[in-house]
Short mmCIF file of C-alpha atoms in Angstrom, two decimals:
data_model
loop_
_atom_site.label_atom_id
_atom_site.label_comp_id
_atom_site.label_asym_id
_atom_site.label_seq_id
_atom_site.Cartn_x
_atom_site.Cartn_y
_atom_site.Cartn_z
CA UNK A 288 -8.48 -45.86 -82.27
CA UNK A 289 -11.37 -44.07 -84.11
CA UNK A 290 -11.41 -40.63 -84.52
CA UNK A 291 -14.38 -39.86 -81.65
CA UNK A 292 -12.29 -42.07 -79.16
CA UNK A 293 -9.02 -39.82 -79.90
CA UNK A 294 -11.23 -36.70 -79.50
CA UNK A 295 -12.75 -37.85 -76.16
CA UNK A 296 -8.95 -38.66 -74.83
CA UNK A 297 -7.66 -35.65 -75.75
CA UNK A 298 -10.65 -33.42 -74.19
CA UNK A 299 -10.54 -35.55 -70.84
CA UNK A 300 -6.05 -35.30 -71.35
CA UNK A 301 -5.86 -31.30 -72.00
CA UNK A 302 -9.62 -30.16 -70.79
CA UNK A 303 -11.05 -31.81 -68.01
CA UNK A 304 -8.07 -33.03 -66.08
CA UNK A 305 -6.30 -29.62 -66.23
CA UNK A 306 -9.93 -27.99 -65.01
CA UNK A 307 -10.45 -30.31 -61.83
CA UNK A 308 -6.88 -29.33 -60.67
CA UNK A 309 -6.96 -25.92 -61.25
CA UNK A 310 -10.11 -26.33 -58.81
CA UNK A 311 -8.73 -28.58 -56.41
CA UNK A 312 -6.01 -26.30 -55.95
CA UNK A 313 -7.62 -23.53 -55.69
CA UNK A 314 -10.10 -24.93 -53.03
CA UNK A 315 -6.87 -26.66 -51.33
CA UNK A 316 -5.62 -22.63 -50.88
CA UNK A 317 -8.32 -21.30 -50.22
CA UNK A 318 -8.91 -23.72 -46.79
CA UNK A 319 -5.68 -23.03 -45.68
CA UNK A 320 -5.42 -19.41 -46.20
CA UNK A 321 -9.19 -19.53 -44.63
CA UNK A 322 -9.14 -17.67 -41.07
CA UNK A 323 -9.67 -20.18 -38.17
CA UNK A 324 -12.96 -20.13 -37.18
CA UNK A 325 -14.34 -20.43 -33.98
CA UNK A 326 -14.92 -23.89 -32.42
CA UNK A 327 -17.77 -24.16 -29.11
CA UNK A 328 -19.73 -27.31 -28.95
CA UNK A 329 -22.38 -26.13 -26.65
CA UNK A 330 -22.42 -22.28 -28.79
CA UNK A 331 -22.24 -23.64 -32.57
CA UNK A 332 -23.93 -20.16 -32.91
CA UNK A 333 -20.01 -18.42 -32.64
CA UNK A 334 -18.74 -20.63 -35.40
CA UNK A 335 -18.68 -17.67 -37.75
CA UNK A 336 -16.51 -15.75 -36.12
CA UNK A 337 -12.66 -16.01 -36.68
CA UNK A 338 -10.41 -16.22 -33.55
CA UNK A 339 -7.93 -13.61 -34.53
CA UNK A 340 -11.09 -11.07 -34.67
CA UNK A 341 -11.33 -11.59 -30.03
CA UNK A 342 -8.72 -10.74 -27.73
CA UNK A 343 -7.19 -13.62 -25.50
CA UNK A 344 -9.11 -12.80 -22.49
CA UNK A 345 -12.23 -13.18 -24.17
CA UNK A 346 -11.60 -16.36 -25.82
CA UNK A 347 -10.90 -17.97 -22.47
CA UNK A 348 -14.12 -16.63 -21.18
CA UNK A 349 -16.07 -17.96 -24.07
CA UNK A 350 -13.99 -21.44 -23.44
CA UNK A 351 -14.62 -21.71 -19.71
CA UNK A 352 -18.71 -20.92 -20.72
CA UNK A 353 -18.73 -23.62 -23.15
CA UNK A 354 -17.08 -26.05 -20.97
CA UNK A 355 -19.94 -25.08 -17.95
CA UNK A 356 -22.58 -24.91 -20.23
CA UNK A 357 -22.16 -28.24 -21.51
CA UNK A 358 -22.02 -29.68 -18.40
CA UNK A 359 -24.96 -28.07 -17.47
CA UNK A 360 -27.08 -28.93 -20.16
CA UNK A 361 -26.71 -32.59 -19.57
CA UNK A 362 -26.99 -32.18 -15.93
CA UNK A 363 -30.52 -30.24 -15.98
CA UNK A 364 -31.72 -31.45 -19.61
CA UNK A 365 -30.86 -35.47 -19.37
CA UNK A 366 -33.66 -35.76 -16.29
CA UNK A 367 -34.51 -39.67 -17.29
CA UNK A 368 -30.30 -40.29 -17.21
CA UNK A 369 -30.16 -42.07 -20.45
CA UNK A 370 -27.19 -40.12 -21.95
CA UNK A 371 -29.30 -37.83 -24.27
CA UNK A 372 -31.45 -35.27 -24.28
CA UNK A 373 -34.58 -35.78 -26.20
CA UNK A 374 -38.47 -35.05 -26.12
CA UNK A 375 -38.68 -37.76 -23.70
CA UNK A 376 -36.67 -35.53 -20.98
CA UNK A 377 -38.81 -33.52 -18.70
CA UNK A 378 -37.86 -29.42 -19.50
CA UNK A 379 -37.51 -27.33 -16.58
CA UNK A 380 -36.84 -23.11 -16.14
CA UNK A 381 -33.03 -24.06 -15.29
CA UNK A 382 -32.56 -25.75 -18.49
CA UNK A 383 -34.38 -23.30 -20.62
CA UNK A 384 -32.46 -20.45 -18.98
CA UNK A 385 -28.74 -22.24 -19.57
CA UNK A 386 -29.98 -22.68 -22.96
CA UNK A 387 -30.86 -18.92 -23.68
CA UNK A 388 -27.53 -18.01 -22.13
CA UNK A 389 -25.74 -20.23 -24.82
CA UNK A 390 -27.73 -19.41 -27.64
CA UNK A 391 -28.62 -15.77 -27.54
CA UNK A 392 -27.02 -13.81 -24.64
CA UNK A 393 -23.66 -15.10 -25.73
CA UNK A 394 -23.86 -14.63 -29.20
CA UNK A 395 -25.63 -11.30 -29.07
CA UNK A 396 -22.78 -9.63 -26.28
CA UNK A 397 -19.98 -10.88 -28.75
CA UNK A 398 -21.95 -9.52 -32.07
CA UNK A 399 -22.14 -6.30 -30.11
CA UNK A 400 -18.37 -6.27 -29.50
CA UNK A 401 -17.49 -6.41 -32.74
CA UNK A 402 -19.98 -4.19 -34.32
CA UNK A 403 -17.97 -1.53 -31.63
CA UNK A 404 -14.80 -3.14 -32.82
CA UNK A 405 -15.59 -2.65 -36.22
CA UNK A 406 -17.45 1.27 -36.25
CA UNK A 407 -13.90 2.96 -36.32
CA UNK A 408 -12.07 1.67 -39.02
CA UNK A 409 -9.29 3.93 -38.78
CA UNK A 410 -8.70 2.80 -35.11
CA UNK A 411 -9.21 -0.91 -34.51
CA UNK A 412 -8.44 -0.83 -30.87
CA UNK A 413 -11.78 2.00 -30.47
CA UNK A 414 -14.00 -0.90 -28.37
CA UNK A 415 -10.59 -1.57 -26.46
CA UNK A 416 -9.00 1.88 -24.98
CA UNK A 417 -12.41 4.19 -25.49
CA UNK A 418 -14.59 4.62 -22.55
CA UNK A 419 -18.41 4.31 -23.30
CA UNK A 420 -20.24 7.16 -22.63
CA UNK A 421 -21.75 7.12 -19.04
CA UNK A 422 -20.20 4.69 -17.72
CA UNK A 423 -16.45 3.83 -16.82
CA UNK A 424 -15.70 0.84 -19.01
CA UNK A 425 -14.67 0.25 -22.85
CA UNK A 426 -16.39 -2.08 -24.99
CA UNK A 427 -14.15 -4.74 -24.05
CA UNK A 428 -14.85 -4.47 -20.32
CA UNK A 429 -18.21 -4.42 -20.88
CA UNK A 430 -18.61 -7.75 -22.67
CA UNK A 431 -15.74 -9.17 -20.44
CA UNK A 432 -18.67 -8.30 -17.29
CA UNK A 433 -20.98 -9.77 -19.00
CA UNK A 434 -19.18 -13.16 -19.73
CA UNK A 435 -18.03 -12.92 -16.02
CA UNK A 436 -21.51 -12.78 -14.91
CA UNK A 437 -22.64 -15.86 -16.65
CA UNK A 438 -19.81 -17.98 -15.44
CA UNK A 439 -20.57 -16.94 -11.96
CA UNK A 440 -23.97 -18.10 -12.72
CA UNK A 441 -22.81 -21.24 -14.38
CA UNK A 442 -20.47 -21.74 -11.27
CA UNK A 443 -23.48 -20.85 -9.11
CA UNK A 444 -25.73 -23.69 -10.48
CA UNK A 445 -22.68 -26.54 -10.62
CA UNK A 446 -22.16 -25.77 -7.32
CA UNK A 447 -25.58 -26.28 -6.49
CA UNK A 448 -25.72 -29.72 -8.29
CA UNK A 449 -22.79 -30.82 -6.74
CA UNK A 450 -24.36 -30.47 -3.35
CA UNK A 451 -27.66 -31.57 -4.25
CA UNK A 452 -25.84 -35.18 -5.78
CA UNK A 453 -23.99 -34.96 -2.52
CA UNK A 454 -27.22 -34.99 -0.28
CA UNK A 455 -28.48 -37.80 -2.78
CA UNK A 456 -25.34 -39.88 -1.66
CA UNK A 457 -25.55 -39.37 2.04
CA UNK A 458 -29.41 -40.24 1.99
CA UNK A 459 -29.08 -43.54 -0.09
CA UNK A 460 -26.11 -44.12 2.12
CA UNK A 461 -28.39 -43.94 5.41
CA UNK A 462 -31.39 -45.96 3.50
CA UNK A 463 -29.27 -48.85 2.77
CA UNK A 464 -27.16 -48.32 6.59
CA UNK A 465 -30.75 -48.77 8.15
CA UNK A 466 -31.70 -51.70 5.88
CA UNK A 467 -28.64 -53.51 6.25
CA UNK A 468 -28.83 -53.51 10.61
CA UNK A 469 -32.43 -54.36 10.08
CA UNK A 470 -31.57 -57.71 8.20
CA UNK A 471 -28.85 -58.64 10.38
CA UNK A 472 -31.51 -58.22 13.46
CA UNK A 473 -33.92 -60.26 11.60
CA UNK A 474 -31.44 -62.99 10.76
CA UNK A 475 -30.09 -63.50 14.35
CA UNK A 476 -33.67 -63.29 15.83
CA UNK A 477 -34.46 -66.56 13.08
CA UNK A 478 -31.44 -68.44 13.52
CA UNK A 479 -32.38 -72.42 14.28
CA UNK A 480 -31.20 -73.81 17.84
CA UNK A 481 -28.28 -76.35 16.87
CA UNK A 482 -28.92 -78.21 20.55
CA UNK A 483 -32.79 -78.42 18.81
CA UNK A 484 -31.80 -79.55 15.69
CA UNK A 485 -29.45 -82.42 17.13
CA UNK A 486 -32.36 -84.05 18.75
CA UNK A 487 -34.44 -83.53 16.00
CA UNK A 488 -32.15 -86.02 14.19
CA UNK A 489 -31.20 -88.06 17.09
CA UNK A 490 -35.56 -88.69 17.29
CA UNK A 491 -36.08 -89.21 13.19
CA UNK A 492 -33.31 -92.09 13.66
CA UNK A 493 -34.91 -93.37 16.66
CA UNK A 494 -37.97 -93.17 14.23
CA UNK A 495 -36.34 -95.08 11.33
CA UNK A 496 -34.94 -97.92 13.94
CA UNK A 497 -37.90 -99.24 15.32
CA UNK A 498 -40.09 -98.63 12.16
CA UNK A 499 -41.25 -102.17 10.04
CA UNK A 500 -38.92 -103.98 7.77
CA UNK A 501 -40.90 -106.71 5.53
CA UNK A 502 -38.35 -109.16 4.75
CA UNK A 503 -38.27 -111.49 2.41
CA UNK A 504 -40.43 -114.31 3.63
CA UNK A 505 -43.24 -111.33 3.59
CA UNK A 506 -43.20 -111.74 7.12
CA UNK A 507 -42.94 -107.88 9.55
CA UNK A 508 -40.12 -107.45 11.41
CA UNK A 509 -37.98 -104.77 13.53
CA UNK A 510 -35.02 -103.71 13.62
CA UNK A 511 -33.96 -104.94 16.53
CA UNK A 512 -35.05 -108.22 15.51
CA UNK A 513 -33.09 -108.40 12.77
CA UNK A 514 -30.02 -107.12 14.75
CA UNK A 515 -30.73 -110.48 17.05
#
């Protein structure tokens, strides 16, 4: 072993080995003394917020939103039904309006909450138990309303989907009820006579029987000739 070989063992042995673990380790505690984060698919937005920093009640708020939203986005924003919304999906008001809720009302109400939640820090329960001035709620309450208001909204506009789909049913359900009796009228109406088609044969093999034979000698003759 040569002398630069020894030296590049020994610095990879006692240098860079004892460096990447120091850093793996200290990434590895850092992650899991890391506060839990916030998790929404359809509000990606809230993903910076830890979950210890909301009370219970709003969480499940926030949860039943992102669970409505979602639905609601594919519902009013997939308009050509091919599982994705892209620029080839037509945009409409209701879409645009689900996805303001999600992106900015949402987000803004909870930002608000915890700026009040966070302007006392002496008391951390201030946006909780103090009233805000005229009016008759705490800072809590008020973004609790305002959560309560969307999902009514969200509730609102599944509701009206569901009946609308509903409608869709019944009417495809009457097209093809009114189809169907038509072709079974036009298929008894066109059904052959069997009585007709009997004599039809019994005439073609009357036909055949008393049509020319050439036999073998060249010479024409009949059936019944050749039955004699």
């Amino acid at each position: 072993m040569t002398q630069m070989t020894a030296m590049f063992v020994m610095f990879v042995l006692y240098g860079l080995l004892p460096a990447a673990g120091l850093y793996l380790g200290y990434r590895g505690i850092k992650k899991v003394t890391a506060p839990k984060m916030l998790e929404y698919k359809a509000m990606p937005q809230l993903g910076y917020i830890p979950e210890k920093s909301l009370p219970d009640d709003v969480k499940t708020a926030l949860e039943q939103i992102n669970i409505k939203g979602e639905k609601l986005r594919v519902m009013y924003g997939d308009t050509n039904n091919d599982g994705k919304i892209d620029d080839k999906d037509t945009v409409n008001e209701t879409y645009i309006m689900i996805q303001n809720l999600m992106d900015r009302h949402v987000p803004q109400a909870v930002a608000d909450y915890r700026r009040l939640h966070d302007l006392d820090v002496t008391d951390s329960a201030l946006a909780d138990t103090t009233k805000i001035k005229h009016s008759n709620v705490t800072g809590k309450e008020a973004l609790l309303d305002v959560l309560k208001t969307i999902n009514t909204q969200f509730d609102d506009l599944l509701n009206a989907s569901y009946h609308q789909d509903g409608q869709k049913l019944l009417a495809t359900n009457r097209y093809l009820q009114k189809r169907f009796d038509n072709s079974t009228s036009n298929t008894e109406f066109q059904k052959p006579d069997s009585n007709a088609s009997s004599n039809a044969n019994n005439n073609a093999s009357s036909d055949v029987n008393i049509q020319a034979i050439e036999s073998p000698t060249g010479e024409n003759v009949s059936a019944e000739d050749i039955k004699l």
